[in-house]
JSON list of C-alpha atoms and ligand atoms in Angstrom, two decimals:
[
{"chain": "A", "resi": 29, "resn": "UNK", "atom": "CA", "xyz": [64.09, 32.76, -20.11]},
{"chain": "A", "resi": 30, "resn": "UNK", "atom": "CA", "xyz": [65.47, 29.09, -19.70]},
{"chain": "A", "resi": 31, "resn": "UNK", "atom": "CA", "xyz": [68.34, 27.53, -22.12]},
{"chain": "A", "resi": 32, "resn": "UNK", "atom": "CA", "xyz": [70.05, 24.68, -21.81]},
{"chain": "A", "resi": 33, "resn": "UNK", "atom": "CA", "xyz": [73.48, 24.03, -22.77]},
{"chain": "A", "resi": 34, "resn": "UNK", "atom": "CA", "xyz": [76.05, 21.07, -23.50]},
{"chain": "A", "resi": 35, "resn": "UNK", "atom": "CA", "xyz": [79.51, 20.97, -23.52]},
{"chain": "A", "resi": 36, "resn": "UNK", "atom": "CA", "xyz": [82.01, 17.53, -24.43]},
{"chain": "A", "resi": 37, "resn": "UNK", "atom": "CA", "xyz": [85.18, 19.73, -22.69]},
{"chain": "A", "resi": 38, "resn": "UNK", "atom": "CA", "xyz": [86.39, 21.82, -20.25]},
{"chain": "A", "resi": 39, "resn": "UNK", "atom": "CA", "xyz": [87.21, 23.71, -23.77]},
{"chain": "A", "resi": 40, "resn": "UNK", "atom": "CA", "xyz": [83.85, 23.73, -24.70]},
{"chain": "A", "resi": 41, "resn": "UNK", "atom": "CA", "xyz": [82.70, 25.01, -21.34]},
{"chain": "A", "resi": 42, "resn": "UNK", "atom": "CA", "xyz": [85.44, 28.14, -21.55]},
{"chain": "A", "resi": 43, "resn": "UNK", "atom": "CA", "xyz": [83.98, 28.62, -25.26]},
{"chain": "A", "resi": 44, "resn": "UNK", "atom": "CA", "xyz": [80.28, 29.03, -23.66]},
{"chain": "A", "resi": 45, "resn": "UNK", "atom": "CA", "xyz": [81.55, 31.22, -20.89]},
{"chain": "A", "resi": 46, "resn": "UNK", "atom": "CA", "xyz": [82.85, 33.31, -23.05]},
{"chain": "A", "resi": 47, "resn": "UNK", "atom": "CA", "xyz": [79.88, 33.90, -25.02]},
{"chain": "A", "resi": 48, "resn": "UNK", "atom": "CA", "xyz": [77.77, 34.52, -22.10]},
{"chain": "A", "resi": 49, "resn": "UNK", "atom": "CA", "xyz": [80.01, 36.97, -20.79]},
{"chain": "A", "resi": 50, "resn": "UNK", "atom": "CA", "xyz": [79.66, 38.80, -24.19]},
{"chain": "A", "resi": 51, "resn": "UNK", "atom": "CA", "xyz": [75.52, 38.99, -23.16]},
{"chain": "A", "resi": 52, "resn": "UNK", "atom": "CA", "xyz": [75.87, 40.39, -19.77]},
{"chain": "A", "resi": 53, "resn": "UNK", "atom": "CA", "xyz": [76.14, 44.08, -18.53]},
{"chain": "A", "resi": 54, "resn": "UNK", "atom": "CA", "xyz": [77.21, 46.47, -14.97]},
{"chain": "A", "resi": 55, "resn": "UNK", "atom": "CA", "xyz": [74.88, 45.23, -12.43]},
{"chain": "A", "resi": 56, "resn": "UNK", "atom": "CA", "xyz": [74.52, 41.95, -13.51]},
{"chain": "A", "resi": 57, "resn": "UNK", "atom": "CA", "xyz": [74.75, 38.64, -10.54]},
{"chain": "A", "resi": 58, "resn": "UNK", "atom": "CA", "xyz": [75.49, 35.07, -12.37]},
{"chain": "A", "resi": 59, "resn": "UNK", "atom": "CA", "xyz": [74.75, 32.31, -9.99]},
{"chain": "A", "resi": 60, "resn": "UNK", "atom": "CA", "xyz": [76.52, 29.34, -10.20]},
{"chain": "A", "resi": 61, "resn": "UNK", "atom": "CA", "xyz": [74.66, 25.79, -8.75]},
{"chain": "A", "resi": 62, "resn": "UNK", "atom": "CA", "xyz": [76.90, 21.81, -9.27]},
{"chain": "A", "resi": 63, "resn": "UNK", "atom": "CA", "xyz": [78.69, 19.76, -7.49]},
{"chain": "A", "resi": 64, "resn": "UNK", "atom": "CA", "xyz": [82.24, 19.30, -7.01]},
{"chain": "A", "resi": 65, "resn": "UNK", "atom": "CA", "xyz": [83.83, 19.56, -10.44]},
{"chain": "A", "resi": 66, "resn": "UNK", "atom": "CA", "xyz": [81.04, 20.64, -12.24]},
{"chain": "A", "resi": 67, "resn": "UNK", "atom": "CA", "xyz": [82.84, 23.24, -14.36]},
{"chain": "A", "resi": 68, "resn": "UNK", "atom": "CA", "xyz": [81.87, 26.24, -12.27]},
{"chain": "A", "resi": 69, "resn": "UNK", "atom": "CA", "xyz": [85.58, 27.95, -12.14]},
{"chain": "A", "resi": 70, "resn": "UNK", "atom": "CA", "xyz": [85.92, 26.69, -15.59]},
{"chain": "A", "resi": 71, "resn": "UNK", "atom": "CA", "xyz": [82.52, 28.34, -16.83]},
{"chain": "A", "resi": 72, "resn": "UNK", "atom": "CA", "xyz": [83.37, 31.76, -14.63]},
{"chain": "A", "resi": 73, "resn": "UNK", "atom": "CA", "xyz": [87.07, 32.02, -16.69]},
{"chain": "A", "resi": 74, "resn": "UNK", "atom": "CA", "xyz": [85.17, 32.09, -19.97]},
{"chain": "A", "resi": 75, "resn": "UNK", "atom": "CA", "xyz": [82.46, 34.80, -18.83]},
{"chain": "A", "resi": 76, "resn": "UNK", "atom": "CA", "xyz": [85.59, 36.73, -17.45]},
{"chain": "A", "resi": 77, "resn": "UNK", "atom": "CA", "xyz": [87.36, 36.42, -20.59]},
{"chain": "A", "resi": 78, "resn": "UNK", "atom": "CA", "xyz": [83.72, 37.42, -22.17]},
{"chain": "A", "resi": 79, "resn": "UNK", "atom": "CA", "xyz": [83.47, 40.26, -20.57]},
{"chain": "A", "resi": 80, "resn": "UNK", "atom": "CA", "xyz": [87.24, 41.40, -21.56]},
{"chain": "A", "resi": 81, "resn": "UNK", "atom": "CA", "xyz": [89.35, 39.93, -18.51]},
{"chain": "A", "resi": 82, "resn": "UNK", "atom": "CA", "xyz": [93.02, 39.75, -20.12]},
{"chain": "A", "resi": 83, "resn": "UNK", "atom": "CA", "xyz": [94.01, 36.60, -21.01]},
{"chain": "A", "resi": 84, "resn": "UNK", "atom": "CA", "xyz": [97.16, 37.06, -18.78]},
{"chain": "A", "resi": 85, "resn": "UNK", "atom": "CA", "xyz": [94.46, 37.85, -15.70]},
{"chain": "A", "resi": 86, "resn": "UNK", "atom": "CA", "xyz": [94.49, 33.94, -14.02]},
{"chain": "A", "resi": 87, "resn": "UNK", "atom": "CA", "xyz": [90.81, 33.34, -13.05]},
{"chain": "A", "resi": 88, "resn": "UNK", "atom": "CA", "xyz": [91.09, 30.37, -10.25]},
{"chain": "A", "resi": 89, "resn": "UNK", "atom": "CA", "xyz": [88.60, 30.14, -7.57]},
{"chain": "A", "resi": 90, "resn": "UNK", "atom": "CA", "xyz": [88.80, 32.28, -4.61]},
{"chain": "A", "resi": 91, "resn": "UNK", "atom": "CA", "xyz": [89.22, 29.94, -1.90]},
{"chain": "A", "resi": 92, "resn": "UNK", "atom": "CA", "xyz": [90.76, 32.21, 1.04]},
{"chain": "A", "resi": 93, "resn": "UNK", "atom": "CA", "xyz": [89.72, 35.71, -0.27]},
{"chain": "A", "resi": 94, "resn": "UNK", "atom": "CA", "xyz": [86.49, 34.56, -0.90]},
{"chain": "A", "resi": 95, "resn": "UNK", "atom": "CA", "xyz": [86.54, 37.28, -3.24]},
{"chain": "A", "resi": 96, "resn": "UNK", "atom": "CA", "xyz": [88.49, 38.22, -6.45]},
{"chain": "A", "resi": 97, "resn": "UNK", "atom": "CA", "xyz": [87.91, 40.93, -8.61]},
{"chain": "A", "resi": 98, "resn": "UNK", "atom": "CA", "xyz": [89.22, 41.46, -12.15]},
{"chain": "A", "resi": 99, "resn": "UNK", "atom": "CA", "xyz": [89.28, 44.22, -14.44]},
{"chain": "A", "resi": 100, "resn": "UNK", "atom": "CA", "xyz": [87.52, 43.67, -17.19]},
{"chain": "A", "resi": 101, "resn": "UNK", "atom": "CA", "xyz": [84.94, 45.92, -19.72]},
{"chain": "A", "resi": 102, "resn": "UNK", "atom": "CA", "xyz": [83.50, 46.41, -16.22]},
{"chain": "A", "resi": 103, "resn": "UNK", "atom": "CA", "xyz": [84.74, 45.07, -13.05]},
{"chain": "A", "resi": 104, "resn": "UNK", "atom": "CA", "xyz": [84.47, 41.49, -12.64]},
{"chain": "A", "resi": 105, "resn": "UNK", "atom": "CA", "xyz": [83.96, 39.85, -9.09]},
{"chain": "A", "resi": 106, "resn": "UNK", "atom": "CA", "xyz": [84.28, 35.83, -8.64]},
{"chain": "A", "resi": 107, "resn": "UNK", "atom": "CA", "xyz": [82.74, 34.85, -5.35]},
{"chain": "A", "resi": 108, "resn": "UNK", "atom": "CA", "xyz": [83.12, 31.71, -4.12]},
{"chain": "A", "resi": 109, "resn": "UNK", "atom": "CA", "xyz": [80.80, 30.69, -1.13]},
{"chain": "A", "resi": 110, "resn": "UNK", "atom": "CA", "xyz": [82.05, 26.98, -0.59]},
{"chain": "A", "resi": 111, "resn": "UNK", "atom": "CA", "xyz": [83.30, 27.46, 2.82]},
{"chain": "A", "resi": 112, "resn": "UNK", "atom": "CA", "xyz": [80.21, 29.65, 4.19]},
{"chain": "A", "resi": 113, "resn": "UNK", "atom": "CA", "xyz": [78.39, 27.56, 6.90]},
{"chain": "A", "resi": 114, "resn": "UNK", "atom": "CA", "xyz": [76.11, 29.92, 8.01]},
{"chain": "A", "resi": 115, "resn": "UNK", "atom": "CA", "xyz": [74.13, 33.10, 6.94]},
{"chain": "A", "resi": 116, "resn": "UNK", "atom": "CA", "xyz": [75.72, 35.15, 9.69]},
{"chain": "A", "resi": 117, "resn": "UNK", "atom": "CA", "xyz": [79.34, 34.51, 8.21]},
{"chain": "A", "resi": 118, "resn": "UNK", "atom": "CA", "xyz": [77.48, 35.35, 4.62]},
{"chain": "A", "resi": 119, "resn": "UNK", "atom": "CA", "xyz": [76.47, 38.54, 6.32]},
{"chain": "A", "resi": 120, "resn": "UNK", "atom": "CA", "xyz": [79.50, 38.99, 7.43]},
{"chain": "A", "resi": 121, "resn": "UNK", "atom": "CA", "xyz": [81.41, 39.67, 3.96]},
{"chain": "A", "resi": 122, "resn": "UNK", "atom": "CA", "xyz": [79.68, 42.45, 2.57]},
{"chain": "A", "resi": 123, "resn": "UNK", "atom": "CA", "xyz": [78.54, 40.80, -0.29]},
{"chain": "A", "resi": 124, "resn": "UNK", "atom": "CA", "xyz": [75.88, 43.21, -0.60]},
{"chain": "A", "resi": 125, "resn": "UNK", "atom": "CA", "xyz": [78.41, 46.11, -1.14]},
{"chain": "A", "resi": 126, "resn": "UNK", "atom": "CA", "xyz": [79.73, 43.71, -4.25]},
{"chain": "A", "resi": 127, "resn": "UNK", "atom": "CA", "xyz": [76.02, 42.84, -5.82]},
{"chain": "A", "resi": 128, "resn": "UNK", "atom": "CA", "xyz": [75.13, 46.36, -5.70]},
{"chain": "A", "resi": 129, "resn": "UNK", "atom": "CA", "xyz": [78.19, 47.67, -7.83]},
{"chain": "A", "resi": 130, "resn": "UNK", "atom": "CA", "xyz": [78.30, 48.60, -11.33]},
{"chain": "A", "resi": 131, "resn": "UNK", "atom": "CA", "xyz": [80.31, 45.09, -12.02]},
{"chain": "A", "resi": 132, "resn": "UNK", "atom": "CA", "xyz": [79.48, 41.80, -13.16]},
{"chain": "A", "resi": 133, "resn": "UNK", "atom": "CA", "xyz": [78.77, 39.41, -9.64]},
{"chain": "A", "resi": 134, "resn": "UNK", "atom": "CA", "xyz": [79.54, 35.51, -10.41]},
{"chain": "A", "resi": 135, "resn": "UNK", "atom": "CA", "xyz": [79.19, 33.04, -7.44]},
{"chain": "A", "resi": 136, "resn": "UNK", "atom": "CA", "xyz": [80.13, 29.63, -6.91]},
{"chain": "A", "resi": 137, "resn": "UNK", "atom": "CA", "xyz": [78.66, 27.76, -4.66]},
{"chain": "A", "resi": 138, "resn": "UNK", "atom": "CA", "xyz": [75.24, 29.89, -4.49]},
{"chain": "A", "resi": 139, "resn": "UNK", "atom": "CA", "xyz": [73.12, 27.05, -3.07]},
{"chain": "A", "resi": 140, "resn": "UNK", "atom": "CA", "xyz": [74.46, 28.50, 0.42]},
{"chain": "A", "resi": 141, "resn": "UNK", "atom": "CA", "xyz": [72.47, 32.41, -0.77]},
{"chain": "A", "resi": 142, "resn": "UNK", "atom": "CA", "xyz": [69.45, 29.85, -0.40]},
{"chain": "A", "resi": 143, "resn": "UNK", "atom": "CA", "xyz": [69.05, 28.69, 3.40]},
{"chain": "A", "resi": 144, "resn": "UNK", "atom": "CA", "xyz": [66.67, 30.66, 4.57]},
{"chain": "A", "resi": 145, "resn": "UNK", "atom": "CA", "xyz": [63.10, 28.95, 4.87]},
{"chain": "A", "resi": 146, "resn": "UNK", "atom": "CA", "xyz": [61.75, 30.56, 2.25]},
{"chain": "A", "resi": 147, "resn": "UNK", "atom": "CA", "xyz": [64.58, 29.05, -0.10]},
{"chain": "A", "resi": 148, "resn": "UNK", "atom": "CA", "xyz": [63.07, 29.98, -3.24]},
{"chain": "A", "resi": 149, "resn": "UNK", "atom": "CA", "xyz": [64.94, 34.23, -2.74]},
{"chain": "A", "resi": 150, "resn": "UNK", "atom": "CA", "xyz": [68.62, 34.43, -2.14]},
{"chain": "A", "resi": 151, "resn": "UNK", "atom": "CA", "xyz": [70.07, 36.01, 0.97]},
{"chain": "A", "resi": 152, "resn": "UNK", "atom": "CA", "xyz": [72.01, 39.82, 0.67]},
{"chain": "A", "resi": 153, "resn": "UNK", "atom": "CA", "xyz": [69.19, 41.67, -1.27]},
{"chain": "A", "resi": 154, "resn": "UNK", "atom": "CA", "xyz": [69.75, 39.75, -4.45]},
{"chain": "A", "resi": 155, "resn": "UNK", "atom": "CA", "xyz": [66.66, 40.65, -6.61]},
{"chain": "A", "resi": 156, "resn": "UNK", "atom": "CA", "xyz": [67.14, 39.94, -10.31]},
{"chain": "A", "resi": 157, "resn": "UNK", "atom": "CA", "xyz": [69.89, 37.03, -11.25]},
{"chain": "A", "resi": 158, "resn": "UNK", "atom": "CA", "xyz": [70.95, 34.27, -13.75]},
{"chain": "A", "resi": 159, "resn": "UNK", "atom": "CA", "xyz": [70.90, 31.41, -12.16]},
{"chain": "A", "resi": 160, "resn": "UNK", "atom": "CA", "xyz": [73.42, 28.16, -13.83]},
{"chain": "A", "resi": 161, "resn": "UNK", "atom": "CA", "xyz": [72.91, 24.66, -12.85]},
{"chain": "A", "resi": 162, "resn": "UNK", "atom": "CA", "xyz": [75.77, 22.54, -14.16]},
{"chain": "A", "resi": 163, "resn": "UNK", "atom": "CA", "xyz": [75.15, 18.71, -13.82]},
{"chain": "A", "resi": 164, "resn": "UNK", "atom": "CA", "xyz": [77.85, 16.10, -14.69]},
{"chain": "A", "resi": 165, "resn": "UNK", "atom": "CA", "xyz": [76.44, 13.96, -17.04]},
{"chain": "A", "resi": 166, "resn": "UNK", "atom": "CA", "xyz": [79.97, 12.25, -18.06]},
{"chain": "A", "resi": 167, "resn": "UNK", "atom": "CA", "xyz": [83.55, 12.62, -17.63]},
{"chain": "A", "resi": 168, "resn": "UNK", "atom": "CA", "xyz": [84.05, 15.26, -19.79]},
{"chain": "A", "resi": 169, "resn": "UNK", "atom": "CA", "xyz": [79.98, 15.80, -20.59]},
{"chain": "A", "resi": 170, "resn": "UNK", "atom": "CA", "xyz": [78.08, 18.60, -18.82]},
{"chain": "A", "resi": 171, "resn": "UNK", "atom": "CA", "xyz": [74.84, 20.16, -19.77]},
{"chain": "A", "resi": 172, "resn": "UNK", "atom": "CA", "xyz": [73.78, 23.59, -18.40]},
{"chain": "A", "resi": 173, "resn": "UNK", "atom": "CA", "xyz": [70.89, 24.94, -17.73]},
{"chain": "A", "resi": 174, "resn": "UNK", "atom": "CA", "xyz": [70.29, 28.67, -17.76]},
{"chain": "A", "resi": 175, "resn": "UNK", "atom": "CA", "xyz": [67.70, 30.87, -16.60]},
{"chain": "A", "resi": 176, "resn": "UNK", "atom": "CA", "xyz": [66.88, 34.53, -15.48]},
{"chain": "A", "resi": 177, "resn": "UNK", "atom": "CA", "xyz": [64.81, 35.77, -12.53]},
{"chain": "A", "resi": 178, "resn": "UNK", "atom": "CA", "xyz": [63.53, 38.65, -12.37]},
{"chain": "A", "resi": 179, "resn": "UNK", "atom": "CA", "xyz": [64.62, 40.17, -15.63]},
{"chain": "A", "resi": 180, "resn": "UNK", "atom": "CA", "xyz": [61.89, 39.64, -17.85]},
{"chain": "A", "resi": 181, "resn": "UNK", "atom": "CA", "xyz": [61.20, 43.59, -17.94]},
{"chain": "A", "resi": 182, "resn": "UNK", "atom": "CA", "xyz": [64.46, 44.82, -19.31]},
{"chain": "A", "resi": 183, "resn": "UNK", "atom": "CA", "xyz": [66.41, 45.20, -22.62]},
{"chain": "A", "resi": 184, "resn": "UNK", "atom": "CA", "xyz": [68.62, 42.74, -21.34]},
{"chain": "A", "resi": 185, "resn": "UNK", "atom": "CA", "xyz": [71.30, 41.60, -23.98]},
{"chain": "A", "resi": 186, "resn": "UNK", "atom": "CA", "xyz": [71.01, 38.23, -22.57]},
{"chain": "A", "resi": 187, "resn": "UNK", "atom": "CA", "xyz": [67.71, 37.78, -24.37]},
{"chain": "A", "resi": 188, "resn": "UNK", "atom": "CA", "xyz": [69.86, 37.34, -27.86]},
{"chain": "A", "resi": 189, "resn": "UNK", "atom": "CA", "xyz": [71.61, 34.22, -26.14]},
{"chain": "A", "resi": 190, "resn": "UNK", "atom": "CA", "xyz": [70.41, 31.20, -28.39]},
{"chain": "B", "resi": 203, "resn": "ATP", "atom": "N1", "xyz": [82.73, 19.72, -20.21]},
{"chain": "B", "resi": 203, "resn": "ATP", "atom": "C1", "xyz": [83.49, 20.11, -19.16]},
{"chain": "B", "resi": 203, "resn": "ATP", "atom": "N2", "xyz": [83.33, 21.37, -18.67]},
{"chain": "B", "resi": 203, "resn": "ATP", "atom": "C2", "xyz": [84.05, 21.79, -17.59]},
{"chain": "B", "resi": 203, "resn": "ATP", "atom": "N3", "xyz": [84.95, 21.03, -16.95]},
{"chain": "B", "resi": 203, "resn": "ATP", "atom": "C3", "xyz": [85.14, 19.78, -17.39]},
{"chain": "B", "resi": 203, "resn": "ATP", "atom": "C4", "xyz": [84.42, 19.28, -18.52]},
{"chain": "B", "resi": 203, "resn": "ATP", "atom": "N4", "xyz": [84.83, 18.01, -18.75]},
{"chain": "B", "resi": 203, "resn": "ATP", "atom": "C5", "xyz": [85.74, 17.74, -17.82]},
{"chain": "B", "resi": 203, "resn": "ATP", "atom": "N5", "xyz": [85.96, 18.78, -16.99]},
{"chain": "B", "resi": 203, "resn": "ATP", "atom": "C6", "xyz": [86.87, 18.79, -15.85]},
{"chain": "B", "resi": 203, "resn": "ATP", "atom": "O1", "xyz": [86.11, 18.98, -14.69]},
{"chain": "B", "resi": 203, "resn": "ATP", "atom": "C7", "xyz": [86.79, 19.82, -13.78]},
{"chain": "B", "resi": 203, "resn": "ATP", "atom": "C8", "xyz": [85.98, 21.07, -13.52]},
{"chain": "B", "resi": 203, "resn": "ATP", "atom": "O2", "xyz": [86.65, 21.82, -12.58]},
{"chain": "B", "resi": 203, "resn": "ATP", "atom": "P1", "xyz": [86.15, 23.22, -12.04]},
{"chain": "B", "resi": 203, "resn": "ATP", "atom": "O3", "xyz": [87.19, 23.69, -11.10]},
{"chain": "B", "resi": 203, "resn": "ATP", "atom": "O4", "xyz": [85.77, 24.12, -13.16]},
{"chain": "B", "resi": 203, "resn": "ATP", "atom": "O5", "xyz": [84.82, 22.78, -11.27]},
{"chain": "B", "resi": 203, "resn": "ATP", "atom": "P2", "xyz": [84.08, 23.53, -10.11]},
{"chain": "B", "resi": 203, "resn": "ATP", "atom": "O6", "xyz": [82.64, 23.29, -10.32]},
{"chain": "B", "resi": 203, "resn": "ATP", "atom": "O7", "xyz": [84.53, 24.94, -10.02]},
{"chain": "B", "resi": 203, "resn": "ATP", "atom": "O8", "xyz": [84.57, 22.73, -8.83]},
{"chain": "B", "resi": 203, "resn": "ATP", "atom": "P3", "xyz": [84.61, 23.21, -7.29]},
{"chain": "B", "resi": 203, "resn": "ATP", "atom": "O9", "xyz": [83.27, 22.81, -6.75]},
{"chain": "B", "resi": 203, "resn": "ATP", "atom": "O10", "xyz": [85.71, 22.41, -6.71]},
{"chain": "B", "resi": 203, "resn": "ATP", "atom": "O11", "xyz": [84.82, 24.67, -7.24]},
{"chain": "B", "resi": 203, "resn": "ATP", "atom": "C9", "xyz": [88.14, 20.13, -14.38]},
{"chain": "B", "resi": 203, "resn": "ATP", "atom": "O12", "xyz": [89.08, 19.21, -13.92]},
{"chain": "B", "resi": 203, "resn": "ATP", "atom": "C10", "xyz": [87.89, 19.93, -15.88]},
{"chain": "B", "resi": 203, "resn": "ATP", "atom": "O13", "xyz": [89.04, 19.55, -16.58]},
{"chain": "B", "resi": 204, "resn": "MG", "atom": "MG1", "xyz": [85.30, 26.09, -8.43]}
]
């Protein structure tokens, strides 16, 4: 499945988040792809609001930690791989231990899960995914483009997204 999306404000962008949090399920890994100020954190607040992070719950990327997590319907885990500059420091997290979980998996930065030759599977045992590519198309203009991998066999409420 492949949708594209456009926002006209960070609002906008928290509004969309939100409704594809409501579409995703335990188990599920959101990959995030854009540049610097692309929207990512502000895209990964909505889904965690989606998926019934409190409001009071401040969603900001995880620069140090690497990792957050945030309860939510199910746990919510915001990964953010900016500062990875090789695969053996993105072995090194135990990522794998996070994908694997019955929570939702968002990542920032998840062009660095690609750097292996064969670029087209991310690293840590990643097999199904929905991958976002936000591209700035004006100040406050982004579109988004959505698509799954992998999931085309399941009931996945995703599907419904229109
Ligand atoms: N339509 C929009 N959607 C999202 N953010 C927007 C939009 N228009 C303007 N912005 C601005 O762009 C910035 C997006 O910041 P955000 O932290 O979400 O990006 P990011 O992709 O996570 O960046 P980083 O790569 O630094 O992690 C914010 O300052 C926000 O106000
Ligand atoms: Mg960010």
């Amino acid at each position: 499945m492949n949708l594209q999306f456009e926002t006209h404000s960070p609002n906008d962008t928290l509004s969309l988040g939100k409704k594809i949090g409501r579409h995703l399920e335990a188990g599920d890994i959101v990959l995030l792809f854009g540049d610097l100020g692309a929207g990512k954190t502000t895209l990964t607040q909505g889904i965690a609001r989606g998926l019934g992070v409190a409001k009071e719950e401040y969603v900001r990327s995880p620069s140090f930690t690497l990792v957050n997590e945030y309860p939510g319907k199910v746990p919510v885990f915001h990964v953010d791989l900016y500062r990875i500059a090789s695969s053996q420091e993105l072995e090194d997290l135990g990522l794998e231990e996070v994908f694997s979980s019955e929570g939702v998996s968002i990542v920032e930065w998840a062009e660095k899960l690609f750097i292996r030759e064969d670029a087209s599977i991310p690293l840590l045992g990643i097999e199904r995914w929905i991958a976002i590519h936000i591209t700035i198309e004006e100040e406050e203009s982004r579109k988004l483009d959505l698509k799954t991998h992998n999931m085309e066999s399941t009931e996945h409420p995703v599907f419904t997204l229109h």
